[in-house]
C-alpha positions as a printed Julia matrix, in Angstrom:
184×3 Matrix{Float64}:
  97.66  29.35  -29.49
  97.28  30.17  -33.26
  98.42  33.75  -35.0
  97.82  35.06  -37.85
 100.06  36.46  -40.26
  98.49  38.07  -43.59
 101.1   37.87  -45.92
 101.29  40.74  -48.61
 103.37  39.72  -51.36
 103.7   43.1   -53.13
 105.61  43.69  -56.65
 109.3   42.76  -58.18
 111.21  40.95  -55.26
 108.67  41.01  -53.24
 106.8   37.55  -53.34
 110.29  36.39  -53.15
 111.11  37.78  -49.61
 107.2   36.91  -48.31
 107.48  33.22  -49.92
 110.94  32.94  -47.39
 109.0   33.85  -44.58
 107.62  29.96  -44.61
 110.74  28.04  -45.38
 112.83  30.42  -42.03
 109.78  29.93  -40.02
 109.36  26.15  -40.64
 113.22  25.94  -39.63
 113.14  27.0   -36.19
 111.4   25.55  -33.56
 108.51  27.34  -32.43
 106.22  27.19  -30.19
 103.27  28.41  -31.5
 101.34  27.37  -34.59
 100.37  30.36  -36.97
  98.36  30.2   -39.37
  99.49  32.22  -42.73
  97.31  33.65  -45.34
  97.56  33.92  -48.59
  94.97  33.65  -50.72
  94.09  35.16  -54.31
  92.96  38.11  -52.07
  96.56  38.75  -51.53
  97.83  38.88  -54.43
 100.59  40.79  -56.14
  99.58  43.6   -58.59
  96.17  44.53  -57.0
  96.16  47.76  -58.97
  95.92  45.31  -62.08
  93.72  42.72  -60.36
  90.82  45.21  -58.32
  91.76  48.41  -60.08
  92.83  49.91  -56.46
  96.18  49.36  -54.97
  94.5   48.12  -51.35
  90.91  46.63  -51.1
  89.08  47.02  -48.5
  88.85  43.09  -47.74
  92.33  43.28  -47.52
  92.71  45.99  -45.42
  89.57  44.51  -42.94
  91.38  41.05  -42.94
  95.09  43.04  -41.98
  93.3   44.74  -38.82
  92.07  41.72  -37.46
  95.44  39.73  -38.14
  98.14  39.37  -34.86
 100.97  40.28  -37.99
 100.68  41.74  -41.71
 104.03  41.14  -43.79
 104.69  43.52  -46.5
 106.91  42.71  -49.13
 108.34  45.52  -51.53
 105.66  47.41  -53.73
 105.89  49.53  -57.2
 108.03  48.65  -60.33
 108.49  49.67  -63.59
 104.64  48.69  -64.89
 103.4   51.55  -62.25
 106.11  54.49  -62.68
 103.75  57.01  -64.08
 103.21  60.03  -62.31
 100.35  60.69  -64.0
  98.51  57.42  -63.38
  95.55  57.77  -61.05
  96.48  54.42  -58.88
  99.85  53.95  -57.65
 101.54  51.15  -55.46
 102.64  53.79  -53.45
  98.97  54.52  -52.33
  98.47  50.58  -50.62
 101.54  51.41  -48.86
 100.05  54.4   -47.15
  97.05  53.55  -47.24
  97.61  50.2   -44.76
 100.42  52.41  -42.8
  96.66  54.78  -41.9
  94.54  51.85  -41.58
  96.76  49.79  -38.81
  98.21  53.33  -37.58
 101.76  52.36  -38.04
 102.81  55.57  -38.09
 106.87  54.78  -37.03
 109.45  53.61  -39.05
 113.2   52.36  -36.58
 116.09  52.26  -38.82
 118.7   51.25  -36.7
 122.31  51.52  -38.07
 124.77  48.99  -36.1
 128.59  47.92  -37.04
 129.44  44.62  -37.01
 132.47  44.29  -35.85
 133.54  41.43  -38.99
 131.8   43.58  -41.63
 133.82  46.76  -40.81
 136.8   46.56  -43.24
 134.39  46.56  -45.67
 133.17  49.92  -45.1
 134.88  52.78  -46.9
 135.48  54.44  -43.24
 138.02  54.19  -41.09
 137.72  51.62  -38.8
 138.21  53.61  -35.38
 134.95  55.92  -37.04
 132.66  53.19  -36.58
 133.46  51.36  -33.51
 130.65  51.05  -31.41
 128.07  52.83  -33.64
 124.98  51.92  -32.94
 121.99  54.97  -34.33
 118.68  54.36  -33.68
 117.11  56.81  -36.4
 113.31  56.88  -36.29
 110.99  58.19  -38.73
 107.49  59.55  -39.12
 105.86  57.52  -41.99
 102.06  58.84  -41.97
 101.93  62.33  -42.31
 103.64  65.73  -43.88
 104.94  65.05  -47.21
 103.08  61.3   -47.62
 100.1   63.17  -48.07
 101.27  67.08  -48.96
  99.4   68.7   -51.63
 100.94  71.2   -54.3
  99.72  74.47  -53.33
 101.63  76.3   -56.2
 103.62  76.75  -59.1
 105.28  79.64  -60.24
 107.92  80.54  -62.71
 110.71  83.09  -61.55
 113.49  84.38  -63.4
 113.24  81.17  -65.68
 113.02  78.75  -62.7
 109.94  77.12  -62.13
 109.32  77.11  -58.28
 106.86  74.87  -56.7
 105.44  74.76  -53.05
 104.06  71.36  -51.67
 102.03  71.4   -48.18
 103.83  69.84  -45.3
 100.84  69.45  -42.66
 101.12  67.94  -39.21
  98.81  67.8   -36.8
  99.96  68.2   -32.83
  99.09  63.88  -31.76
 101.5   63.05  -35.0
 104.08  65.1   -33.81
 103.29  64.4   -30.03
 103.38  60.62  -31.01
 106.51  60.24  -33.47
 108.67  62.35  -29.93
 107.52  59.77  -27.17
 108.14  57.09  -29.01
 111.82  58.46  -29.7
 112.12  59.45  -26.42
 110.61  56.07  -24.92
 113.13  54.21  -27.7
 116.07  56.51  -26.29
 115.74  55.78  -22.34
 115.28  52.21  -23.0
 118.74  52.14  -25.13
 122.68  51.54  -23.31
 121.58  51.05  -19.94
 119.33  54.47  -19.16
């Protein structure tokens, strides 16, 4: 059975780490054949390329695919604020279109890393956090809804807007990640 993995290249280090994912997945033995693309549609800098950070091809192609890897996006060539098309924007832009809206972060000791860490070593046995994070709504998307100077300070106010299925979602699926963690 075939798969199919779009493989997003991104910016900076990013075509590095995608590029890997051939030479790890040629070394074990699988077995299933997938078939990888990455084609000029693909390719890094699409902000420079299509004048948008995501085409629509793209994101058309990454809906019907079993897997999308990502590598990292932005860099120095893109840090304006004031530019109208940011990396940032393909980023959340295929997080809406797939409806990825989760992020786990899980933080785990290992046991032969731990004198490494500036803690003490009875602090981080058996640590293992499961943080996860909404990555589709609030601030992704908040709008400035004002500006004000006070007393010298400039105070701004950005809208933070959730609706009730974001939050409902972003809680079971902590709650679902919770019970099935340790045993309960």
């Amino acid at each position: 059975m075939n798969k199919t993995i779009i493989l997003l290249p991104g910016d900076g280090i990013g075509p590095e780490v995608v590029a890997s994912h051939k030479s790890a997945r040629s070394g074990r033995g699988q077995r299933r054949a997938y078939v990888s693309l990455f084609g000029s549609r693909y390719r890094r800098a699409s902000i420079d390329s299509f004048g948008t950070a995501l085409t629509p091809e793209v994101l058309t192609d990454c809906r019907s695919a079993d897997a999308v890897l990502l590598g990292a996006v932005g860099g120095p060539k893109w840090d304006n604020p004031n530019g109208t098309v940011r990396p940032e924007q393909g980023l959340l832009a295929l997080r809406k279109g797939l409806e990825v809206f989760a992020n786990l972060r899980p933080v785990k000791v290992y046991p032969s890393l731990t004198a490494l860490s500036p803690l003490k070593p009875e602090n981080l046995a058996g640590v293992d956090i499961l943080v996860v994070r909404e990555l589709t709504g609030g601030l992704y998307f908040g709008k400035p809804s004002g500006r004000e100077e006070i007393n010298g300070h400039i105070r701004v106010v950005d809208t933070l807007e959730y609706q009730d299925f974001e939050i409902r979602r972003i809680l079971d699926l902590g709650f679902e990640m919770a019970a099935s963690r340790r045993g309960s």
